[in-house]
Amino acid sequence: FQLYGYCYQDSNDIPDTLTTITELGSPLEMIQLLQTSWEDRFRICLSLVRLLHYLAHSPLGSVTLLDFRPRQFVIVDGELKVTDLDDASIEESSCTSNSDCFMEFPARNFTLPCSVEGRCQSMNEKRNLYNAYRFFFTYLLPHSAPSSLRPLLDKIVNATGNRNKHGKAKDFLFYPSPSVNSEFTQKCVKSANTKYRRVPEAFIPDENYRCWPSYHHKGCLLSVFDVSEAIEICDSYSQCKAFVLTNQTTWTGRQLVFFKMASNHIMPDPDKITYVKVTD
């Protein structure tokens, strides 16, 4: 979380008080997140991965968030950031045997090895990782994910929730990100049989319909890799009769496209290209 300033106050009325000024974020609402595009949810999970890695290798040592729940996080420019550090701890549990390294969760329990130094091995990191799985990854990653990525995403989710497959966060959560980005950005689509007429420098201001998930709450605005994928999407909606390529892209570089249910009113726009479905 970005710290802009702080003030330490020690007085008779308020002893040992630290006030911080941080960047402004939006409260995390899981129901709203599930209504966003998979691409945006993947970005949030990726930012959570970076946080997990930092907590495991912070300058203070391995840090665990004892109250690791969605209400402790906010969204800043599409990234997930922790905002409440009152329950952060750098203490690794001491032990004399493996039985002392028992971690209990509502749905699953784990026992970690006790090191020769008398500390439970990586308990702070494992606690963070499993909480990330049960509160975030299990909901945000698989839901409406691209079919070509589901085997890889299932592997990630299973690894975070299975003690026998638990590695370090960096070991199995960082390597998929280039692969996921590449596969999602370069999604292969079948060539469509429907013909479309290309109208350069043109835009359809109205004729909107709603679809899910959409980047625009009053229309159907989706991300595509290329024109072929846009055609495939338009063909999959019975009401779609045209689509408009914008000059805007998502954080992975995919182009945003408006899908329209008619093309009766086309207006000039130098930043857009319209494709109109050709009817017999």
PDB file of C-alpha atoms in Angstrom:
ATOM      1  CA  PHE A   1       0.000   0.000   0.000  1.00  0.00           C
ATOM      2  CA  GLN A   2       1.428   3.394  -0.954  1.00  0.00           C
ATOM      3  CA  LEU A   3       2.328   5.488   2.103  1.00  0.00           C
ATOM      4  CA  TYR A   4       2.211   9.252   1.529  1.00  0.00           C
ATOM      5  CA  GLY A   5       2.955  10.402   5.062  1.00  0.00           C
ATOM      6  CA  TYR A   6       2.662   9.647   8.745  1.00  0.00           C
ATOM      7  CA  CYS A   7       2.487  11.431  12.082  1.00  0.00           C
ATOM      8  CA  TYR A   8       3.639  10.061  15.451  1.00  0.00           C
ATOM      9  CA  GLN A   9       1.807  11.480  18.457  1.00  0.00           C
ATOM     10  CA  ASP A  10       2.700  10.948  22.090  1.00  0.00           C
ATOM     11  CA  SER A  11       0.657  12.930  24.576  1.00  0.00           C
ATOM     12  CA  ASN A  12      -1.208  12.393  27.792  1.00  0.00           C
ATOM     13  CA  ASP A  13      -4.508  12.047  25.940  1.00  0.00           C
ATOM     14  CA  ILE A  14      -3.289   9.829  23.071  1.00  0.00           C
ATOM     15  CA  PRO A  15      -0.059   7.994  23.898  1.00  0.00           C
ATOM     16  CA  ASP A  16       1.991   6.122  21.283  1.00  0.00           C
ATOM     17  CA  THR A  17      -0.289   6.814  18.327  1.00  0.00           C
ATOM     18  CA  LEU A  18       0.799   6.610  14.700  1.00  0.00           C
ATOM     19  CA  THR A  19      -1.444   8.188  12.060  1.00  0.00           C
ATOM     20  CA  THR A  20      -0.762   7.288   8.434  1.00  0.00           C
ATOM     21  CA  ILE A  21      -1.866   8.872   5.156  1.00  0.00           C
ATOM     22  CA  THR A  22      -2.182   6.334   2.357  1.00  0.00           C
ATOM     23  CA  GLU A  23      -3.518   6.159  -1.167  1.00  0.00           C
ATOM     24  CA  LEU A  24      -7.289   5.952  -1.591  1.00  0.00           C
ATOM     25  CA  GLY A  25      -8.778   2.619  -2.582  1.00  0.00           C
ATOM     26  CA  SER A  26     -12.232   1.168  -3.173  1.00  0.00           C
ATOM     27  CA  PRO A  27     -13.619  -1.426  -0.721  1.00  0.00           C
ATOM     28  CA  LEU A  28     -13.424  -4.945  -2.063  1.00  0.00           C
ATOM     29  CA  GLU A  29     -16.877  -6.386  -2.780  1.00  0.00           C
ATOM     30  CA  MET A  30     -16.675 -10.021  -3.850  1.00  0.00           C
ATOM     31  CA  ILE A  31     -20.124 -10.056  -5.474  1.00  0.00           C
ATOM     32  CA  GLN A  32     -19.170  -7.080  -7.635  1.00  0.00           C
ATOM     33  CA  LEU A  33     -15.854  -8.707  -8.554  1.00  0.00           C
ATOM     34  CA  LEU A  34     -17.637 -11.833  -9.761  1.00  0.00           C
ATOM     35  CA  GLN A  35     -19.622  -9.633 -12.168  1.00  0.00           C
ATOM     36  CA  THR A  36     -16.473  -8.184 -13.763  1.00  0.00           C
ATOM     37  CA  SER A  37     -14.563  -9.723 -16.656  1.00  0.00           C
ATOM     38  CA  TRP A  38     -12.258 -12.667 -16.021  1.00  0.00           C
ATOM     39  CA  GLU A  39      -9.370 -10.567 -17.291  1.00  0.00           C
ATOM     40  CA  ASP A  40      -9.883  -8.013 -14.503  1.00  0.00           C
ATOM     41  CA  ARG A  41     -10.232 -10.748 -11.891  1.00  0.00           C
ATOM     42  CA  PHE A  42      -7.031 -12.378 -13.117  1.00  0.00           C
ATOM     43  CA  ARG A  43      -5.261  -9.036 -12.686  1.00  0.00           C
ATOM     44  CA  ILE A  44      -6.456  -8.869  -9.072  1.00  0.00           C
ATOM     45  CA  CYS A  45      -5.201 -12.404  -8.424  1.00  0.00           C
ATOM     46  CA  LEU A  46      -1.867 -11.528 -10.000  1.00  0.00           C
ATOM     47  CA  SER A  47      -1.502  -8.518  -7.694  1.00  0.00           C
ATOM     48  CA  LEU A  48      -2.335 -10.792  -4.753  1.00  0.00           C
ATOM     49  CA  VAL A  49       0.446 -13.141  -5.878  1.00  0.00           C
ATOM     50  CA  ARG A  50       2.925 -10.254  -5.779  1.00  0.00           C
ATOM     51  CA  LEU A  51       1.714  -9.389  -2.277  1.00  0.00           C
ATOM     52  CA  LEU A  52       2.156 -12.999  -1.125  1.00  0.00           C
ATOM     53  CA  HIS A  53       5.689 -13.034  -2.473  1.00  0.00           C
ATOM     54  CA  TYR A  54       6.524  -9.765  -0.733  1.00  0.00           C
ATOM     55  CA  LEU A  55       5.082 -10.927   2.590  1.00  0.00           C
ATOM     56  CA  ALA A  56       7.193 -14.085   2.393  1.00  0.00           C
ATOM     57  CA  HIS A  57      10.396 -12.112   1.666  1.00  0.00           C
ATOM     58  CA  SER A  58       9.875  -8.750   3.372  1.00  0.00           C
ATOM     59  CA  PRO A  59      12.796  -6.862   4.969  1.00  0.00           C
ATOM     60  CA  LEU A  60      11.347  -7.904   8.362  1.00  0.00           C
ATOM     61  CA  GLY A  61      11.237 -11.565   7.399  1.00  0.00           C
ATOM     62  CA  SER A  62       8.206 -13.693   6.623  1.00  0.00           C
ATOM     63  CA  VAL A  63       5.028 -11.790   7.515  1.00  0.00           C
ATOM     64  CA  THR A  64       1.634 -13.373   8.050  1.00  0.00           C
ATOM     65  CA  LEU A  65      -1.739 -11.621   8.016  1.00  0.00           C
ATOM     66  CA  LEU A  66      -3.676 -13.170  10.881  1.00  0.00           C
ATOM     67  CA  ASP A  67      -6.926 -11.553   9.678  1.00  0.00           C
ATOM     68  CA  PHE A  68      -6.653 -12.413   5.975  1.00  0.00           C
ATOM     69  CA  ARG A  69     -10.141 -11.594   4.726  1.00  0.00           C
ATOM     70  CA  PRO A  70     -11.535  -9.521   1.827  1.00  0.00           C
ATOM     71  CA  ARG A  71     -12.498  -6.666   4.149  1.00  0.00           C
ATOM     72  CA  GLN A  72      -8.795  -6.077   4.853  1.00  0.00           C
ATOM     73  CA  PHE A  73      -8.118  -5.238   1.189  1.00  0.00           C
ATOM     74  CA  VAL A  74      -8.994  -2.476  -1.266  1.00  0.00           C
ATOM     75  CA  ILE A  75      -8.774  -2.052  -5.044  1.00  0.00           C
ATOM     76  CA  VAL A  76      -6.495   0.679  -6.418  1.00  0.00           C
ATOM     77  CA  ASP A  77      -6.417   1.067 -10.222  1.00  0.00           C
ATOM     78  CA  GLY A  78      -7.417  -2.573 -10.706  1.00  0.00           C
ATOM     79  CA  GLU A  79      -4.785  -3.877  -8.260  1.00  0.00           C
ATOM     80  CA  LEU A  80      -5.452  -5.553  -4.915  1.00  0.00           C
ATOM     81  CA  LYS A  81      -3.752  -3.949  -1.907  1.00  0.00           C
ATOM     82  CA  VAL A  82      -3.841  -4.685   1.806  1.00  0.00           C
ATOM     83  CA  THR A  83      -4.998  -1.764   3.924  1.00  0.00           C
ATOM     84  CA  ASP A  84      -5.170  -3.106   7.500  1.00  0.00           C
ATOM     85  CA  LEU A  85      -1.891  -4.283   9.030  1.00  0.00           C
ATOM     86  CA  ASP A  86      -3.006  -4.372  12.669  1.00  0.00           C
ATOM     87  CA  ASP A  87      -2.929  -8.172  12.652  1.00  0.00           C
ATOM     88  CA  ALA A  88       0.353  -8.637  10.785  1.00  0.00           C
ATOM     89  CA  SER A  89       2.934 -10.799  12.540  1.00  0.00           C
ATOM     90  CA  ILE A  90       6.545 -11.783  11.848  1.00  0.00           C
ATOM     91  CA  GLU A  91       6.717 -14.450  14.542  1.00  0.00           C
ATOM     92  CA  GLU A  92       7.106 -18.017  13.244  1.00  0.00           C
ATOM     93  CA  SER A  93       5.575 -20.510  15.689  1.00  0.00           C
ATOM     94  CA  SER A  94       8.022 -22.367  17.902  1.00  0.00           C
ATOM     95  CA  CYS A  95       7.838 -26.166  18.118  1.00  0.00           C
ATOM     96  CA  THR A  96       9.425 -29.305  19.526  1.00  0.00           C
ATOM     97  CA  SER A  97       7.722 -31.738  17.118  1.00  0.00           C
ATOM     98  CA  ASN A  98       5.610 -31.704  13.950  1.00  0.00           C
ATOM     99  CA  SER A  99       2.441 -31.947  16.008  1.00  0.00           C
ATOM    100  CA  ASP A 100       3.123 -28.438  17.304  1.00  0.00           C
ATOM    101  CA  CYS A 101       2.887 -27.134  13.723  1.00  0.00           C
ATOM    102  CA  PHE A 102      -0.803 -27.850  13.285  1.00  0.00           C
ATOM    103  CA  MET A 103      -2.783 -25.320  11.224  1.00  0.00           C
ATOM    104  CA  GLU A 104      -6.565 -25.495  11.478  1.00  0.00           C
ATOM    105  CA  PHE A 105      -8.940 -23.996   8.923  1.00  0.00           C
ATOM    106  CA  PRO A 106     -12.738 -24.374   8.571  1.00  0.00           C
ATOM    107  CA  ALA A 107     -12.520 -26.859   5.685  1.00  0.00           C
ATOM    108  CA  ARG A 108      -9.001 -28.319   5.931  1.00  0.00           C
ATOM    109  CA  ASN A 109      -6.168 -28.812   8.398  1.00  0.00           C
ATOM    110  CA  PHE A 110      -2.412 -29.017   7.799  1.00  0.00           C
ATOM    111  CA  THR A 111       0.599 -30.159   9.772  1.00  0.00           C
ATOM    112  CA  LEU A 112       3.935 -28.617   8.831  1.00  0.00           C
ATOM    113  CA  PRO A 113       7.413 -29.953   9.672  1.00  0.00           C
ATOM    114  CA  CYS A 114       9.260 -28.669  12.727  1.00  0.00           C
ATOM    115  CA  SER A 115      12.752 -27.477  11.829  1.00  0.00           C
ATOM    116  CA  VAL A 116      15.931 -28.301  13.749  1.00  0.00           C
ATOM    117  CA  GLU A 117      15.894 -24.677  14.955  1.00  0.00           C
ATOM    118  CA  GLY A 118      12.556 -25.341  16.671  1.00  0.00           C
ATOM    119  CA  ARG A 119      10.388 -23.331  14.276  1.00  0.00           C
ATOM    120  CA  CYS A 120       7.460 -24.431  12.132  1.00  0.00           C
ATOM    121  CA  GLN A 121       8.772 -24.319   8.573  1.00  0.00           C
ATOM    122  CA  SER A 122       7.175 -21.584   6.449  1.00  0.00           C
ATOM    123  CA  MET A 123       4.049 -21.431   8.591  1.00  0.00           C
ATOM    124  CA  ASN A 124       3.526 -17.716   7.939  1.00  0.00           C
ATOM    125  CA  GLU A 125       3.746 -18.179   4.189  1.00  0.00           C
ATOM    126  CA  LYS A 126       1.528 -21.284   4.182  1.00  0.00           C
ATOM    127  CA  ARG A 127      -1.128 -19.501   6.229  1.00  0.00           C
ATOM    128  CA  ASN A 128      -1.204 -16.568   3.811  1.00  0.00           C
ATOM    129  CA  LEU A 129      -1.263 -18.890   0.816  1.00  0.00           C
ATOM    130  CA  TYR A 130      -4.152 -21.020   1.993  1.00  0.00           C
ATOM    131  CA  ASN A 131      -6.174 -17.968   3.014  1.00  0.00           C
ATOM    132  CA  ALA A 132      -5.571 -16.495  -0.442  1.00  0.00           C
ATOM    133  CA  TYR A 133      -6.895 -19.765  -1.877  1.00  0.00           C
ATOM    134  CA  ARG A 134     -10.063 -19.961   0.214  1.00  0.00           C
ATOM    135  CA  PHE A 135     -10.996 -16.279   0.046  1.00  0.00           C
ATOM    136  CA  PHE A 136      -9.805 -15.275  -3.438  1.00  0.00           C
ATOM    137  CA  PHE A 137      -8.355 -17.812  -5.894  1.00  0.00           C
ATOM    138  CA  THR A 138     -11.115 -20.397  -5.590  1.00  0.00           C
ATOM    139  CA  TYR A 139     -13.740 -17.767  -6.515  1.00  0.00           C
ATOM    140  CA  LEU A 140     -11.979 -15.375  -8.867  1.00  0.00           C
ATOM    141  CA  LEU A 141      -9.787 -17.605 -11.040  1.00  0.00           C
ATOM    142  CA  PRO A 142     -11.977 -20.460 -12.386  1.00  0.00           C
ATOM    143  CA  HIS A 143     -15.253 -18.542 -12.771  1.00  0.00           C
ATOM    144  CA  SER A 144     -15.947 -17.890 -16.513  1.00  0.00           C
ATOM    145  CA  ALA A 145     -12.270 -18.393 -17.385  1.00  0.00           C
ATOM    146  CA  PRO A 146     -11.261 -19.032 -21.024  1.00  0.00           C
ATOM    147  CA  SER A 147     -11.635 -22.755 -21.753  1.00  0.00           C
ATOM    148  CA  SER A 148      -8.055 -23.061 -23.023  1.00  0.00           C
ATOM    149  CA  LEU A 149      -6.724 -21.848 -19.659  1.00  0.00           C
ATOM    150  CA  ARG A 150      -8.879 -23.922 -17.319  1.00  0.00           C
ATOM    151  CA  PRO A 151      -6.448 -26.869 -16.946  1.00  0.00           C
ATOM    152  CA  LEU A 152      -3.675 -24.466 -15.945  1.00  0.00           C
ATOM    153  CA  LEU A 153      -5.934 -22.497 -13.617  1.00  0.00           C
ATOM    154  CA  ASP A 154      -7.187 -25.709 -11.994  1.00  0.00           C
ATOM    155  CA  LYS A 155      -3.571 -26.634 -11.344  1.00  0.00           C
ATOM    156  CA  ILE A 156      -2.929 -23.281  -9.656  1.00  0.00           C
ATOM    157  CA  VAL A 157      -6.063 -23.431  -7.515  1.00  0.00           C
ATOM    158  CA  ASN A 158      -5.449 -27.059  -6.479  1.00  0.00           C
ATOM    159  CA  ALA A 159      -1.845 -26.285  -5.593  1.00  0.00           C
ATOM    160  CA  THR A 160      -2.792 -23.421  -3.294  1.00  0.00           C
ATOM    161  CA  GLY A 161      -5.444 -25.499  -1.530  1.00  0.00           C
ATOM    162  CA  ASN A 162      -3.556 -28.789  -1.183  1.00  0.00           C
ATOM    163  CA  ARG A 163      -0.941 -29.168   1.567  1.00  0.00           C
ATOM    164  CA  ASN A 164       0.807 -32.022  -0.288  1.00  0.00           C
ATOM    165  CA  LYS A 165       1.354 -29.771  -3.311  1.00  0.00           C
ATOM    166  CA  HIS A 166       2.156 -26.586  -1.396  1.00  0.00           C
ATOM    167  CA  GLY A 167       5.317 -24.945  -2.637  1.00  0.00           C
ATOM    168  CA  LYS A 168       6.539 -21.420  -2.177  1.00  0.00           C
ATOM    169  CA  ALA A 169       4.313 -18.741  -3.633  1.00  0.00           C
ATOM    170  CA  LYS A 170       7.009 -17.778  -6.114  1.00  0.00           C
ATOM    171  CA  ASP A 171       7.482 -21.391  -7.248  1.00  0.00           C
ATOM    172  CA  PHE A 172       4.074 -22.107  -8.725  1.00  0.00           C
ATOM    173  CA  LEU A 173       2.236 -18.792  -8.788  1.00  0.00           C
ATOM    174  CA  PHE A 174       4.738 -16.717 -10.721  1.00  0.00           C
ATOM    175  CA  TYR A 175       5.549 -19.080 -13.563  1.00  0.00           C
ATOM    176  CA  PRO A 176       1.971 -19.269 -14.923  1.00  0.00           C
ATOM    177  CA  SER A 177       1.549 -15.518 -15.365  1.00  0.00           C
ATOM    178  CA  PRO A 178       3.483 -15.173 -18.674  1.00  0.00           C
ATOM    179  CA  SER A 179       1.841 -18.355 -19.919  1.00  0.00           C
ATOM    180  CA  VAL A 180      -1.649 -17.190 -18.951  1.00  0.00           C
ATOM    181  CA  ASN A 181      -1.074 -13.778 -20.496  1.00  0.00           C
ATOM    182  CA  SER A 182       0.231 -15.343 -23.705  1.00  0.00           C
ATOM    183  CA  GLU A 183      -2.516 -17.934 -24.057  1.00  0.00           C
ATOM    184  CA  PHE A 184      -5.284 -15.500 -23.179  1.00  0.00           C
ATOM    185  CA  THR A 185      -3.975 -12.746 -25.446  1.00  0.00           C
ATOM    186  CA  GLN A 186      -3.327 -15.088 -28.354  1.00  0.00           C
ATOM    187  CA  LYS A 187      -6.515 -17.070 -28.076  1.00  0.00           C
ATOM    188  CA  CYS A 188      -7.119 -19.140 -31.198  1.00  0.00           C
ATOM    189  CA  VAL A 189     -10.553 -18.833 -32.784  1.00  0.00           C
ATOM    190  CA  LYS A 190     -12.192 -20.634 -35.625  1.00  0.00           C
ATOM    191  CA  SER A 191     -12.738 -18.720 -38.829  1.00  0.00           C
ATOM    192  CA  ALA A 192     -16.323 -17.602 -39.176  1.00  0.00           C
ATOM    193  CA  ASN A 193     -18.457 -18.155 -42.241  1.00  0.00           C
ATOM    194  CA  THR A 194     -20.479 -14.968 -41.756  1.00  0.00           C
ATOM    195  CA  LYS A 195     -19.344 -12.061 -43.923  1.00  0.00           C
ATOM    196  CA  TYR A 196     -18.813  -8.574 -42.558  1.00  0.00           C
ATOM    197  CA  ARG A 197     -18.388  -5.281 -44.374  1.00  0.00           C
ATOM    198  CA  ARG A 198     -15.547  -3.115 -43.053  1.00  0.00           C
ATOM    199  CA  VAL A 199     -16.363   0.590 -42.602  1.00  0.00           C
ATOM    200  CA  PRO A 200     -13.233   2.554 -41.631  1.00  0.00           C
ATOM    201  CA  GLU A 201     -13.356   5.669 -39.441  1.00  0.00           C
ATOM    202  CA  ALA A 202     -16.930   4.999 -38.399  1.00  0.00           C
ATOM    203  CA  PHE A 203     -18.875   4.462 -35.196  1.00  0.00           C
ATOM    204  CA  ILE A 204     -22.399   3.386 -34.230  1.00  0.00           C
ATOM    205  CA  PRO A 205     -23.426   5.625 -31.284  1.00  0.00           C
ATOM    206  CA  ASP A 206     -26.638   3.796 -30.352  1.00  0.00           C
ATOM    207  CA  GLU A 207     -28.098   0.329 -30.984  1.00  0.00           C
ATOM    208  CA  ASN A 208     -26.635  -1.088 -27.760  1.00  0.00           C
ATOM    209  CA  TYR A 209     -27.566  -4.301 -26.017  1.00  0.00           C
ATOM    210  CA  ARG A 210     -26.324  -5.685 -22.736  1.00  0.00           C
ATOM    211  CA  CYS A 211     -24.114  -8.719 -22.383  1.00  0.00           C
ATOM    212  CA  TRP A 212     -22.127 -10.350 -19.602  1.00  0.00           C
ATOM    213  CA  PRO A 213     -19.391  -9.726 -18.724  1.00  0.00           C
ATOM    214  CA  SER A 214     -19.104  -6.232 -20.158  1.00  0.00           C
ATOM    215  CA  TYR A 215     -16.783  -3.299 -19.519  1.00  0.00           C
ATOM    216  CA  HIS A 216     -19.760  -0.957 -20.072  1.00  0.00           C
ATOM    217  CA  HIS A 217     -22.885  -1.251 -17.930  1.00  0.00           C
ATOM    218  CA  LYS A 218     -25.244   0.045 -20.655  1.00  0.00           C
ATOM    219  CA  GLY A 219     -23.810  -1.848 -23.613  1.00  0.00           C
ATOM    220  CA  CYS A 220     -21.819  -4.860 -24.718  1.00  0.00           C
ATOM    221  CA  LEU A 221     -18.123  -3.911 -24.545  1.00  0.00           C
ATOM    222  CA  LEU A 222     -15.717  -6.865 -24.600  1.00  0.00           C
ATOM    223  CA  SER A 223     -12.018  -7.427 -25.207  1.00  0.00           C
ATOM    224  CA  VAL A 224     -10.736  -9.363 -28.239  1.00  0.00           C
ATOM    225  CA  PHE A 225      -7.389 -10.416 -29.628  1.00  0.00           C
ATOM    226  CA  ASP A 226      -8.227  -9.611 -33.247  1.00  0.00           C
ATOM    227  CA  VAL A 227     -11.068  -9.136 -35.751  1.00  0.00           C
ATOM    228  CA  SER A 228     -11.552 -12.897 -36.065  1.00  0.00           C
ATOM    229  CA  GLU A 229     -12.364 -13.213 -32.387  1.00  0.00           C
ATOM    230  CA  ALA A 230     -14.722 -10.219 -32.607  1.00  0.00           C
ATOM    231  CA  ILE A 231     -16.540 -11.927 -35.488  1.00  0.00           C
ATOM    232  CA  GLU A 232     -16.829 -15.140 -33.492  1.00  0.00           C
ATOM    233  CA  ILE A 233     -18.310 -13.260 -30.544  1.00  0.00           C
ATOM    234  CA  CYS A 234     -20.774 -11.351 -32.733  1.00  0.00           C
ATOM    235  CA  ASP A 235     -21.874 -14.575 -34.409  1.00  0.00           C
ATOM    236  CA  SER A 236     -22.518 -16.109 -30.981  1.00  0.00           C
ATOM    237  CA  TYR A 237     -25.093 -13.407 -30.102  1.00  0.00           C
ATOM    238  CA  SER A 238     -28.339 -13.553 -32.079  1.00  0.00           C
ATOM    239  CA  GLN A 239     -28.952  -9.817 -31.574  1.00  0.00           C
ATOM    240  CA  CYS A 240     -25.482  -8.782 -32.772  1.00  0.00           C
ATOM    241  CA  LYS A 241     -25.520  -7.211 -36.255  1.00  0.00           C
ATOM    242  CA  ALA A 242     -22.311  -5.144 -36.116  1.00  0.00           C
ATOM    243  CA  PHE A 243     -19.307  -4.342 -33.951  1.00  0.00           C
ATOM    244  CA  VAL A 244     -16.980  -1.379 -33.517  1.00  0.00           C
ATOM    245  CA  LEU A 245     -13.222  -1.643 -32.908  1.00  0.00           C
ATOM    246  CA  THR A 246     -12.009   1.078 -30.541  1.00  0.00           C
ATOM    247  CA  ASN A 247      -8.452   2.304 -30.001  1.00  0.00           C
ATOM    248  CA  GLN A 248      -8.607   1.291 -26.338  1.00  0.00           C
ATOM    249  CA  THR A 249      -6.955  -1.805 -24.908  1.00  0.00           C
ATOM    250  CA  THR A 250      -7.070  -3.719 -21.634  1.00  0.00           C
ATOM    251  CA  TRP A 251      -4.059  -4.203 -19.359  1.00  0.00           C
ATOM    252  CA  THR A 252      -3.065  -7.341 -21.325  1.00  0.00           C
ATOM    253  CA  GLY A 253      -3.177  -5.496 -24.653  1.00  0.00           C
ATOM    254  CA  ARG A 254      -6.495  -6.902 -25.890  1.00  0.00           C
ATOM    255  CA  GLN A 255      -8.623  -4.467 -27.911  1.00  0.00           C
ATOM    256  CA  LEU A 256     -11.979  -3.259 -26.616  1.00  0.00           C
ATOM    257  CA  VAL A 257     -14.913  -3.748 -28.997  1.00  0.00           C
ATOM    258  CA  PHE A 258     -18.518  -2.512 -28.860  1.00  0.00           C
ATOM    259  CA  PHE A 259     -21.077  -5.013 -30.144  1.00  0.00           C
ATOM    260  CA  LYS A 260     -24.263  -3.559 -31.665  1.00  0.00           C
ATOM    261  CA  MET A 261     -27.695  -4.917 -32.539  1.00  0.00           C
ATOM    262  CA  ALA A 262     -28.116  -2.740 -35.656  1.00  0.00           C
ATOM    263  CA  SER A 263     -26.197  -0.442 -37.995  1.00  0.00           C
ATOM    264  CA  ASN A 264     -28.867   2.024 -39.101  1.00  0.00           C
ATOM    265  CA  HIS A 265     -27.046   5.108 -37.879  1.00  0.00           C
ATOM    266  CA  ILE A 266     -23.294   5.204 -38.570  1.00  0.00           C
ATOM    267  CA  MET A 267     -21.324   8.334 -37.734  1.00  0.00           C
ATOM    268  CA  PRO A 268     -17.785   9.393 -38.703  1.00  0.00           C
ATOM    269  CA  ASP A 269     -15.082   8.712 -36.100  1.00  0.00           C
ATOM    270  CA  PRO A 270     -11.379   8.676 -37.023  1.00  0.00           C
ATOM    271  CA  ASP A 271     -10.455   6.504 -34.027  1.00  0.00           C
ATOM    272  CA  LYS A 272     -12.810   3.598 -34.712  1.00  0.00           C
ATOM    273  CA  ILE A 273     -13.555   0.924 -37.324  1.00  0.00           C
ATOM    274  CA  THR A 274     -16.997  -0.591 -37.766  1.00  0.00           C
ATOM    275  CA  TYR A 275     -17.816  -4.045 -39.116  1.00  0.00           C
ATOM    276  CA  VAL A 276     -21.366  -4.633 -40.325  1.00  0.00           C
ATOM    277  CA  LYS A 277     -22.804  -8.108 -40.784  1.00  0.00           C
ATOM    278  CA  VAL A 278     -23.756  -8.718 -44.425  1.00  0.00           C
ATOM    279  CA  THR A 279     -27.238 -10.198 -44.791  1.00  0.00           C
ATOM    280  CA  ASP A 280     -28.540 -12.020 -47.821  1.00  0.00           C
TER     281      ASP A 280
END
